[in-house]
CSV table of C-alpha atoms and ligand atoms in Angstrom, one decimal:
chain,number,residue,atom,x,y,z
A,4,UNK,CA,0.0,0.0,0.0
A,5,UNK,CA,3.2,2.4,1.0
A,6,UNK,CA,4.9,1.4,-2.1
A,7,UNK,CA,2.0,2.3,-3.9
A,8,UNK,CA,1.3,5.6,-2.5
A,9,UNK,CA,4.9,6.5,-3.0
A,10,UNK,CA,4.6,5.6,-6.6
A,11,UNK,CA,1.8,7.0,-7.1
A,12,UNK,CA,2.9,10.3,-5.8
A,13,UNK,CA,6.1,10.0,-8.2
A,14,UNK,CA,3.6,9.7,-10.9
A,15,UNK,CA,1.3,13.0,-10.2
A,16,UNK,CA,4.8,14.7,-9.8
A,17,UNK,CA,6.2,13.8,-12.9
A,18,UNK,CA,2.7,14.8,-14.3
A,19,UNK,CA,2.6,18.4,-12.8
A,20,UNK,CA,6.1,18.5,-14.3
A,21,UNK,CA,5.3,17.8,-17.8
A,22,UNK,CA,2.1,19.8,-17.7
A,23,UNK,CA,4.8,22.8,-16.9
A,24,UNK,CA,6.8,21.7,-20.4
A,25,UNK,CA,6.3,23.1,-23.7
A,26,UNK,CA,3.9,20.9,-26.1
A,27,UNK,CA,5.2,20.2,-29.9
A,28,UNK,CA,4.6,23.0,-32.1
A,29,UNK,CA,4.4,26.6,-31.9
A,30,UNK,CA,6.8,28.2,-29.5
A,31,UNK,CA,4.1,31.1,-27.9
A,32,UNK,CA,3.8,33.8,-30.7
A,33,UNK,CA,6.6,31.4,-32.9
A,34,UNK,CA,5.4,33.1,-35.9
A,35,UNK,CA,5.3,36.9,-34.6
A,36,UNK,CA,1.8,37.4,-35.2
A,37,UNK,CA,1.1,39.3,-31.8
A,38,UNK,CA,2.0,42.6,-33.1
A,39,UNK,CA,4.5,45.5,-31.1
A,40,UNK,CA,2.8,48.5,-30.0
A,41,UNK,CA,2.6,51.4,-32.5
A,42,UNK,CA,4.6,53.2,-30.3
A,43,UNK,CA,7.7,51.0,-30.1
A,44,UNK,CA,7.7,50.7,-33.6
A,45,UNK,CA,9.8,53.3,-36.0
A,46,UNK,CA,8.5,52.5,-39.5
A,47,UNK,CA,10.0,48.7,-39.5
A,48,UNK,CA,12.3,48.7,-36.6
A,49,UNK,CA,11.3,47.6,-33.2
A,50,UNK,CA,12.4,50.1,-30.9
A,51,UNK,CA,11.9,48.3,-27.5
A,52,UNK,CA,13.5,45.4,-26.0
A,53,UNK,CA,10.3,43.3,-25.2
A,54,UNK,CA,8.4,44.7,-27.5
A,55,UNK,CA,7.5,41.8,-29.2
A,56,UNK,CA,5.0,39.4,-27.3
A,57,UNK,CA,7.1,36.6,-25.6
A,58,UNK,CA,10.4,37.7,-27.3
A,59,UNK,CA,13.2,40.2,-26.3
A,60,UNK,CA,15.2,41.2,-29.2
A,61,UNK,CA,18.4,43.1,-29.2
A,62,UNK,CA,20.0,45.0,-31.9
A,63,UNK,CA,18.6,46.2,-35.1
A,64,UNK,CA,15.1,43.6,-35.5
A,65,UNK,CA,12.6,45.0,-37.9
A,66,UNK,CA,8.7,44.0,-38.4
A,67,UNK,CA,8.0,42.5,-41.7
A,68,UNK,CA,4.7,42.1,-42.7
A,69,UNK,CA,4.2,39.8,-45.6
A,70,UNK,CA,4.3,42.6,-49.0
A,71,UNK,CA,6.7,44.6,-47.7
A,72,UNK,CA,8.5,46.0,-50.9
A,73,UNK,CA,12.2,45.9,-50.3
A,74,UNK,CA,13.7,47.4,-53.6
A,75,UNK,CA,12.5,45.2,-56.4
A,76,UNK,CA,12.2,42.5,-54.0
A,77,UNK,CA,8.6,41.5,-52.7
A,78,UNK,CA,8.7,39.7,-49.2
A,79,UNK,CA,6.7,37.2,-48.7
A,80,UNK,CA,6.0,35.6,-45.3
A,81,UNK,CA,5.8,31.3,-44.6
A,82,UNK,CA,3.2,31.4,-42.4
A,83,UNK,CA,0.6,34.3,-41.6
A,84,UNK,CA,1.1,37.7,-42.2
A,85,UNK,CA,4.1,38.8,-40.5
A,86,UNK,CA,7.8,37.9,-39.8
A,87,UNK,CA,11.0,39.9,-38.2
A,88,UNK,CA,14.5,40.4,-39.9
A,89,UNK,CA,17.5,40.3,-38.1
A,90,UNK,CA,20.3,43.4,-38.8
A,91,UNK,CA,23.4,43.2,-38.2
A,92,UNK,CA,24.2,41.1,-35.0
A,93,UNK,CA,20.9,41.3,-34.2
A,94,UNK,CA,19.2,38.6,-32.5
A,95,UNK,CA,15.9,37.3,-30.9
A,96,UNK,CA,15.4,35.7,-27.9
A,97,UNK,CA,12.7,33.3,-26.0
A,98,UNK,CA,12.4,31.8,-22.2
A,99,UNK,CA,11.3,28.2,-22.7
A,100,UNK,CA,10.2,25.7,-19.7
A,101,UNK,CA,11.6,22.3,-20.6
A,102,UNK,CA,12.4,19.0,-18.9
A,103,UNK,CA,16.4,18.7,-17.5
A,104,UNK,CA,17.8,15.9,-19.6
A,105,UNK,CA,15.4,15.8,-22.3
A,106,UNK,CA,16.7,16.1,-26.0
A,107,UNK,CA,14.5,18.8,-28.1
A,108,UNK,CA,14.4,20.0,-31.8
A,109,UNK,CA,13.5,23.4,-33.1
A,110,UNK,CA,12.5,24.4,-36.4
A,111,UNK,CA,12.1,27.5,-37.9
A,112,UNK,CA,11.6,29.4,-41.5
A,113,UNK,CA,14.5,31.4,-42.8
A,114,UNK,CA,15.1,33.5,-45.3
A,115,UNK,CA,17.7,35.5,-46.7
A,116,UNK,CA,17.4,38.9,-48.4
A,117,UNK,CA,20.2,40.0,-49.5
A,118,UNK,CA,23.3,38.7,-52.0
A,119,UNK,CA,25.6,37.6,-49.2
A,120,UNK,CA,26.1,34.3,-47.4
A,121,UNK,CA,24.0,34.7,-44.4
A,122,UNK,CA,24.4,32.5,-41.3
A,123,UNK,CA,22.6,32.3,-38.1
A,124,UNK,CA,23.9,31.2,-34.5
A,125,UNK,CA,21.0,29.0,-32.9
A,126,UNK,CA,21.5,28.3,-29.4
A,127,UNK,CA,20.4,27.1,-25.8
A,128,UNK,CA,23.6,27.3,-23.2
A,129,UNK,CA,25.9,25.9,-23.7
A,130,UNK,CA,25.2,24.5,-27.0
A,131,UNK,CA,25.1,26.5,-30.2
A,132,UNK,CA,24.9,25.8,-33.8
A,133,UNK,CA,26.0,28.1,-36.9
A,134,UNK,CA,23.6,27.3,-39.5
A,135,UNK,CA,24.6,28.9,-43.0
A,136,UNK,CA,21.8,29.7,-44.9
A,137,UNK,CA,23.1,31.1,-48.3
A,138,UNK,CA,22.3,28.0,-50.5
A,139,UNK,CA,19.0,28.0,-51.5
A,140,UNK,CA,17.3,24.5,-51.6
A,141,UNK,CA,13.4,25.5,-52.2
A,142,UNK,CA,12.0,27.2,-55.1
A,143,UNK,CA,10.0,30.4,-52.6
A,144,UNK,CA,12.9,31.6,-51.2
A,145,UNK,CA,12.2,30.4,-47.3
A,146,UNK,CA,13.8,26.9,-46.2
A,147,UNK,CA,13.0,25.7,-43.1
A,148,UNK,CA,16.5,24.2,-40.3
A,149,UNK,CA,16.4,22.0,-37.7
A,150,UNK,CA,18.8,22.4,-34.7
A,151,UNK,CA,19.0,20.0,-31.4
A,152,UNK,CA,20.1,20.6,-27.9
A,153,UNK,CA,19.6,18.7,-24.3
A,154,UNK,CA,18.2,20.7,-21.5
A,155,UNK,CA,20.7,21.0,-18.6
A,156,UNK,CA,17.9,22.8,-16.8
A,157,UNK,CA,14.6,23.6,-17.0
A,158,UNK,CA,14.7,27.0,-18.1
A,159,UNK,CA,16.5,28.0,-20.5
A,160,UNK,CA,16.9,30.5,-23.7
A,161,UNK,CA,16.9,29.8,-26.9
A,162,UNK,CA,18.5,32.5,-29.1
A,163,UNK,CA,19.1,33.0,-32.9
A,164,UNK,CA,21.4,35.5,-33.8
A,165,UNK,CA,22.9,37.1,-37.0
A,166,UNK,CA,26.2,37.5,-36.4
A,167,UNK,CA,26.6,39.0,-39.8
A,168,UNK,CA,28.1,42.5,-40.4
A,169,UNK,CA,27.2,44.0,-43.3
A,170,UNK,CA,27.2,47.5,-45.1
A,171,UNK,CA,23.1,47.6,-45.2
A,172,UNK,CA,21.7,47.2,-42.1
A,173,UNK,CA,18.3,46.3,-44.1
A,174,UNK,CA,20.3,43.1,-45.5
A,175,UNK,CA,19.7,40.5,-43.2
A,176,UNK,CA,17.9,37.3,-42.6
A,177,UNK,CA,14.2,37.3,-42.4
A,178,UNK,CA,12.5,34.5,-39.5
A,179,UNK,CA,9.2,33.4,-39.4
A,180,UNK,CA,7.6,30.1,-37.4
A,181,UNK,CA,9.7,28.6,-34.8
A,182,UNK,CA,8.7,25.6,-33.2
A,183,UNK,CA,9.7,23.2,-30.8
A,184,UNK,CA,9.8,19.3,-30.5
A,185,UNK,CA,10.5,16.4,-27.8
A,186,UNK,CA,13.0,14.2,-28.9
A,187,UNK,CA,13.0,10.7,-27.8
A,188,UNK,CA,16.6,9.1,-29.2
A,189,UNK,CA,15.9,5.9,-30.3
A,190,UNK,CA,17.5,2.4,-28.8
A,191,UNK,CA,18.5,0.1,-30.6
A,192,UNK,CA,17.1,-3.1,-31.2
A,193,UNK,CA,17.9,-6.7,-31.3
A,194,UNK,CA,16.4,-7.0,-34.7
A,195,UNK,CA,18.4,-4.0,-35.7
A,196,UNK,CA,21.9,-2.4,-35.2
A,197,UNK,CA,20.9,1.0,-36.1
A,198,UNK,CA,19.2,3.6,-34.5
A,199,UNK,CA,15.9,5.4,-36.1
A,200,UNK,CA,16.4,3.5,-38.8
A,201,UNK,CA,12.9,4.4,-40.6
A,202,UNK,CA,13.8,8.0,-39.7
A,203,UNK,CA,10.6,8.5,-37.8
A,204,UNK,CA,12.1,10.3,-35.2
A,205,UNK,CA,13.0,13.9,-36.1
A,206,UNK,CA,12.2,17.6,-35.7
A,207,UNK,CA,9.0,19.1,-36.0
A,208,UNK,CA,7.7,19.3,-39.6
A,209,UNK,CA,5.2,22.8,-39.9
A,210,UNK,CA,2.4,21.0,-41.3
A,211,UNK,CA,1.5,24.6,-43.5
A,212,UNK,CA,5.1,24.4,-45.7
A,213,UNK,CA,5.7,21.5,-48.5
A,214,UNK,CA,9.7,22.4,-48.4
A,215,UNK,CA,10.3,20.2,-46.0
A,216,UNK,CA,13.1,21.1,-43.3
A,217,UNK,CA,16.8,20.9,-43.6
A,218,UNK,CA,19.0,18.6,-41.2
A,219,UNK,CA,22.2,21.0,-41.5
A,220,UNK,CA,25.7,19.5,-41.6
A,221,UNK,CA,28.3,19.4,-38.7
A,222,UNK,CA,26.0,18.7,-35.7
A,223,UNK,CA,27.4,16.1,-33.4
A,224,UNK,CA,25.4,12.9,-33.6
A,225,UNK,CA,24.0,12.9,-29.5
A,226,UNK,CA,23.1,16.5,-30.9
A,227,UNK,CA,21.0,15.7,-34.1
A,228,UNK,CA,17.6,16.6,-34.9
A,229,UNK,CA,17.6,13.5,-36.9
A,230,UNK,CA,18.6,11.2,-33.6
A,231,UNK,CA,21.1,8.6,-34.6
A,232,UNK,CA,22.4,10.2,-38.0
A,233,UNK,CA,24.7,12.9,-38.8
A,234,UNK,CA,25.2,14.8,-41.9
A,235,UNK,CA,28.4,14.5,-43.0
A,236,UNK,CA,30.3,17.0,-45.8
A,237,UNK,CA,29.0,20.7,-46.7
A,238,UNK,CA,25.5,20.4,-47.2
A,239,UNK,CA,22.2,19.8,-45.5
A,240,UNK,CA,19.5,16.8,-46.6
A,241,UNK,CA,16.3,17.7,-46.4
A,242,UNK,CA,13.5,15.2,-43.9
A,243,UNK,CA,10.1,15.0,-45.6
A,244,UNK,CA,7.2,13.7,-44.3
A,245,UNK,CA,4.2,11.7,-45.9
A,246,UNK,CA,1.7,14.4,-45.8
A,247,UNK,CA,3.5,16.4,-48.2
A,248,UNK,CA,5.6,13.8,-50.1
A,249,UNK,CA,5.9,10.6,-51.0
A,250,UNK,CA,7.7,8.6,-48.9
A,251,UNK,CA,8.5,4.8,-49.1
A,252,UNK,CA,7.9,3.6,-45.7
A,253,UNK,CA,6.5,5.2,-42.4
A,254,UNK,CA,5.5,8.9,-42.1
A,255,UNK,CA,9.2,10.0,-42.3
A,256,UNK,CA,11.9,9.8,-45.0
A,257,UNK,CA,15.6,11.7,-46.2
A,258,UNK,CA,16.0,13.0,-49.4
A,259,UNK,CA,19.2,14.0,-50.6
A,260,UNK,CA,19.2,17.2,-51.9
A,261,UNK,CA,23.0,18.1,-52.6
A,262,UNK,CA,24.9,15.5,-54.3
A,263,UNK,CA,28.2,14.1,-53.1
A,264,UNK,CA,28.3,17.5,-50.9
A,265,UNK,CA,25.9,16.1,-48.5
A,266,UNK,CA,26.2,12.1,-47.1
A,267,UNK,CA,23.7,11.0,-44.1
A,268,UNK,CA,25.7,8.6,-41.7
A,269,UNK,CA,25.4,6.6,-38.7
A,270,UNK,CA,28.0,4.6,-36.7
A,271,UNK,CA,27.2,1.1,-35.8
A,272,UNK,CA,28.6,-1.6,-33.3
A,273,UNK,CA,29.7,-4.7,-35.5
A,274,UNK,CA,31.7,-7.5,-35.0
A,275,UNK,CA,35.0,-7.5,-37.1
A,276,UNK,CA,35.1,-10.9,-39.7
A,277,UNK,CA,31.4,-11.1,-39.5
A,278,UNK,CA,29.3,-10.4,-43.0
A,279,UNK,CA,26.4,-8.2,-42.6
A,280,UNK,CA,23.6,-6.9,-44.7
A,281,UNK,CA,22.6,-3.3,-45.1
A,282,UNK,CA,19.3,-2.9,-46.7
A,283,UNK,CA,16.8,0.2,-47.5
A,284,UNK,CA,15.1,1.6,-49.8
A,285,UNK,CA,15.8,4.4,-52.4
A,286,UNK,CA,13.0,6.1,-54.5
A,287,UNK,CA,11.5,9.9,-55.2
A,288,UNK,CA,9.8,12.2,-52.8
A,289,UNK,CA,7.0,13.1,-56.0
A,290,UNK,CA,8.1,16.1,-56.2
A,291,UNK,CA,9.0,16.5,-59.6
A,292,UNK,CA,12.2,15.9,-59.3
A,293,UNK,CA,12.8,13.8,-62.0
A,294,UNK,CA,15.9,12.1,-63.5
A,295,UNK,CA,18.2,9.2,-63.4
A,296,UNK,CA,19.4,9.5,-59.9
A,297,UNK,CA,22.3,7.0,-58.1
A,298,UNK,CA,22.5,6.5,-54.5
A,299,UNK,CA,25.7,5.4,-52.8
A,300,UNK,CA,25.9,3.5,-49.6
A,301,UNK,CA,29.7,2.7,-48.0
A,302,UNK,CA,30.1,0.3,-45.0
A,303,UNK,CA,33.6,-0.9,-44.1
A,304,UNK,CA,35.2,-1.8,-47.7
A,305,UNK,CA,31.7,-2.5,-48.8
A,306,UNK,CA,30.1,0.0,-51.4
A,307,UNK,CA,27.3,-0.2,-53.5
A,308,UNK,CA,25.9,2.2,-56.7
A,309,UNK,CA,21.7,1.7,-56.5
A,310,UNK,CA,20.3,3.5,-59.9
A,311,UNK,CA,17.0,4.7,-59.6
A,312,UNK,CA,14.8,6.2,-62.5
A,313,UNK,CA,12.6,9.0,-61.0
A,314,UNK,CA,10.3,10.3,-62.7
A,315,UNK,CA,9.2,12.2,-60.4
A,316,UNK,CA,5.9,10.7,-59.1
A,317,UNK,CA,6.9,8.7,-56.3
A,318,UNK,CA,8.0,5.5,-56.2
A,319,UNK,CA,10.8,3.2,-54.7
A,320,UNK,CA,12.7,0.1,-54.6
A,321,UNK,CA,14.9,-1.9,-52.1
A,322,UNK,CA,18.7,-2.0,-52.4
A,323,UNK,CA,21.2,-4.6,-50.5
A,324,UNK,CA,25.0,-3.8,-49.6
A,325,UNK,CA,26.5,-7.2,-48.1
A,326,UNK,CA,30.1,-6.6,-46.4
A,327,UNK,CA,32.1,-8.0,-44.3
A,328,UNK,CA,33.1,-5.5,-40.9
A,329,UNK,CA,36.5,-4.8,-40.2
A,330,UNK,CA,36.3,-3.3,-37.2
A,331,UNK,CA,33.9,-2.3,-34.1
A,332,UNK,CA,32.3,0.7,-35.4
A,333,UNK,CA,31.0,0.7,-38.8
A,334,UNK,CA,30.3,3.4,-40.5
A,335,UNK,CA,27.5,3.4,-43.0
A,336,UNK,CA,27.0,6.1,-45.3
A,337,UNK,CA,24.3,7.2,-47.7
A,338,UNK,CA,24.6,9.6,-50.3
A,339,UNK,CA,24.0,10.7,-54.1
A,340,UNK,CA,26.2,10.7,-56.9
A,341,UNK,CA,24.4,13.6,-58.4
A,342,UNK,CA,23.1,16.9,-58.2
A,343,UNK,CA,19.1,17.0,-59.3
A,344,UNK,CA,17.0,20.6,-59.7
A,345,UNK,CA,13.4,21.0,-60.2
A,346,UNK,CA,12.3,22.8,-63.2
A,347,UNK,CA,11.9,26.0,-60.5
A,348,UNK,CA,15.7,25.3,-60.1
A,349,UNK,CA,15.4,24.4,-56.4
A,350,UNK,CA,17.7,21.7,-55.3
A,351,UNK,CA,15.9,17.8,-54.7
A,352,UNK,CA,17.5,14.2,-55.0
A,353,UNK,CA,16.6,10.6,-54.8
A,354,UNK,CA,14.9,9.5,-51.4
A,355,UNK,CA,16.7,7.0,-48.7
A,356,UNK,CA,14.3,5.3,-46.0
A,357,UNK,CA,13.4,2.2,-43.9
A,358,UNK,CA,17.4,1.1,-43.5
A,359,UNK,CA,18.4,-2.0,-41.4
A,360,UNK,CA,21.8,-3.5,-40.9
A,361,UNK,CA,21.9,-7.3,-39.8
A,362,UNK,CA,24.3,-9.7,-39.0
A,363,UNK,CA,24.2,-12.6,-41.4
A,364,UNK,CA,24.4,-16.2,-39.3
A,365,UNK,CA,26.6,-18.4,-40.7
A,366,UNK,CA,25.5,-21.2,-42.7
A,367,UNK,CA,25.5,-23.3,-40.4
A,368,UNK,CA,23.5,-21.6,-38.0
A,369,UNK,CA,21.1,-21.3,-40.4
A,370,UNK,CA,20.8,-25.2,-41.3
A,371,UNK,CA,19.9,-25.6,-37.4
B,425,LIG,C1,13.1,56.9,-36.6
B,425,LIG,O1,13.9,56.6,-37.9
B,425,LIG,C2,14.3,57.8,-38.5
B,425,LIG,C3,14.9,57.5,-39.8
B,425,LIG,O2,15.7,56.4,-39.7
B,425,LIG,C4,15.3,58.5,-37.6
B,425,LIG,O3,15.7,59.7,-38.2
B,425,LIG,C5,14.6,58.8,-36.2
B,425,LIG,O4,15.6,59.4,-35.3
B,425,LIG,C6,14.1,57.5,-35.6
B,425,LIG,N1,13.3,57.8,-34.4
B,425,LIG,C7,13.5,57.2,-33.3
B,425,LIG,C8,12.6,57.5,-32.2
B,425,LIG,O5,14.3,56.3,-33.2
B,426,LIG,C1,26.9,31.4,-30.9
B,426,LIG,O1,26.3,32.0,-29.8
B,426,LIG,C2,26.7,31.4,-28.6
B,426,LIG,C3,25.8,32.0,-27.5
B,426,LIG,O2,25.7,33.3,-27.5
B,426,LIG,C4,28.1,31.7,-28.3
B,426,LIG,O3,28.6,31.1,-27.1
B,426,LIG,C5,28.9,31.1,-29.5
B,426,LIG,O4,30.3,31.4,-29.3
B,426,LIG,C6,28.4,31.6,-30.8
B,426,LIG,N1,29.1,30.9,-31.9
B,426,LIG,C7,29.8,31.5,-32.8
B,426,LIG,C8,30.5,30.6,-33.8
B,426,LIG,O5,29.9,32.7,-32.9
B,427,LIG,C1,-1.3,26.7,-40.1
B,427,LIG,O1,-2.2,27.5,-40.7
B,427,LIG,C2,-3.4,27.8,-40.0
B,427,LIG,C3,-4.3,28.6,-40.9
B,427,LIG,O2,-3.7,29.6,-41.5
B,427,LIG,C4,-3.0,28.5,-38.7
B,427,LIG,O3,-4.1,28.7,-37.9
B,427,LIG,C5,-2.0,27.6,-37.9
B,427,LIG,O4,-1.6,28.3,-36.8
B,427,LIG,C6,-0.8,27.2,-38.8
B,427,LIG,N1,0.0,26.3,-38.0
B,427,LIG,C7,1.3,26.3,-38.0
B,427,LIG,C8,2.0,25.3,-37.1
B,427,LIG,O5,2.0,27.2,-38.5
């Protein structure tokens, strides 16, 4: 009866907790519709500190709203009618209530105005992530980035930053819809030796954009919005869901938007001398993206070259990459031979999903 009292005590408390947490989606005003105040407004720049609901800015922020003529540019906004542009190391800034230990995503809509290479600094102390956004992959000029950190306490601030410094003050990045997601890493398996290997565990996907959202390169692996993979090389992949493309297995998938400059990889316990098999699928996201594509996959001294005809509909097939392990960590690597663009120009590529890596039993075993 103690034991249960205790327990069930633990449980309201862990309840009460959570109900403090942020929910998947939205982060409170995420996509700046809660207007400033006239008054601490100065044509486009905000003039005070907190003068956008639930966000204190610093530095030169100005109020977009979706229309805005900026030369012979028209701005356009993602998601509702307004967004803010960050000047010159300008940057935004939000209080969220999270769980201490937990892993979370956040996405948001960038876009940048200007000729230059813009990046932004994401962060959440102590981690931070620079996230260049000068390559444009979709065909409306907003891409949306993931970025992951782990809480090391329950409140903490999440800033993006420009750290740019440029001649215009009016060239800048333009944000819109930021969002938030609880990751939950995946283990592995006994029927598998990788982690998320259907790729259904990943950042939050705004379900009112079809561009997808970008996985940038260089995050550390216990730090990815994709958990389990990394993204090796220059460039980002893009995850896609099934609501808005075609995907060959699950709700989730990877498409491999920038040729050999982007790989998608994952590091996996093997035994050296023993064979395994690598198997997933590779197909098209029907998006248009249509051509002959190849995807490459690399384990140990294993490779294999899977053509794929897309014609842009949707579509897949499943590939096999046998190899023998060499050592305790195997890396297996995913990525396309070539670069693929829409008729819009935007960057796309062949698909990878539903990937497992077994051990094969020996011949003998099998017989048994
Ligand atoms: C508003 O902007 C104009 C033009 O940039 C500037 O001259 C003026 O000083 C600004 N006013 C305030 C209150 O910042
Ligand atoms: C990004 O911002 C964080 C937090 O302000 C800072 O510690 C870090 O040094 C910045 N990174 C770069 C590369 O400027
Ligand atoms: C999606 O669009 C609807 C209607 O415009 C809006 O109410 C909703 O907040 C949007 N959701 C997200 C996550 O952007």
């Amino acid at each position: 009866m103690m034991l249960h009292r205790a327990a069930l005590a633990l449980l309201l408390c862990s309840a009460v907790h959570i109900a403090f947490a942020m929910t998947d989606g939205l982060l409170p005003n995420g996509n700046f519709e809660a207007t400033p105040k006239a008054s601490e407004m100065n044509g486009t720049q905000v003039l005070g500190r907190y003068a956008i609901p639930q966000w204190e800015i610093s530095g030169f922020v100005e109020y977009i709203e979706s229309g805005h003529k900026q030369g012979d540019m028209l701005l356009v906004v993602p998601e509702g009618a307004y967004a803010v542009r960050l000047g010159n190391e300008a940057s935004i800034k939000q209080k969220l209530t999270v769980v201490k230990g937990m892993y979370y995503s956040i996405t948001f809509s960038a876009a940048r105005t200007c000729a230059q290479d813009e990046r932004l600094n994401v962060s959440v102390t102590p981690d931070s992530g620079m996230l260049p956004i000068q390559t444009m992959y979709g065909s409306v000029g907003w891409d949306s980035y993931a970025w992951a950190f782990r809480a090391l306490f329950e409140v903490v601030h999440l800033v993006i930053h420009n750290p740019g410094v440029e001649e215009d003050p009016a060239c800048g990045p333009l944000i819109d819809s930021v969002a938030i997601k609880t990751l939950y890493p995946p283990r592995l398996t006994r029927d598998n030796l990788l982690k998320n290997r259907d790729f259904e565990e990943g950042p939050y996907v705004f379900p009112n954009t079809t561009w997808g959202v970008l996985i940038p390169p260089n995050i550390e692996d216990d730090h990815s919005p994709l958990p389990g993979w990394m993204v090796e090389s220059l460039k980002a992949v893009k995850y896609i869901d099934s609501d808005h493309f075609s995907v060959p297995h699950g709700k989730r998938a990877v498409e491999l938007v920038a040729g050999k400059e982007s790989a998608l990889a994952q590091v996996a316990r093997t035994i050296p001398g023993k064979v395994y098999t690598l198997t997933f699928s590779v197909g098209d996201a029907g998006n248009g993206c249509v051509g002959s594509m190849v995807v490459e996959a690399f384990a140990s001294r294993g490779t294999v070259k899977i053509p794929y005809e897309s014609k842009g509909t949707g579509g897949y097939k499943r590939a096999v990459l046998r190899f023998t392990a060499a050592v305790e960590r195997t890396r297996v690597v995913f990525l396309s031979t070539f670069y693929h663009t829409k008729t819009d120009g935007s960057l796309c590529g062949p698909v990878v999903d539903d990937v497992s890596l077994l051990s094969v039993r020996s011949p003998r075993a099998l017989r048994r």
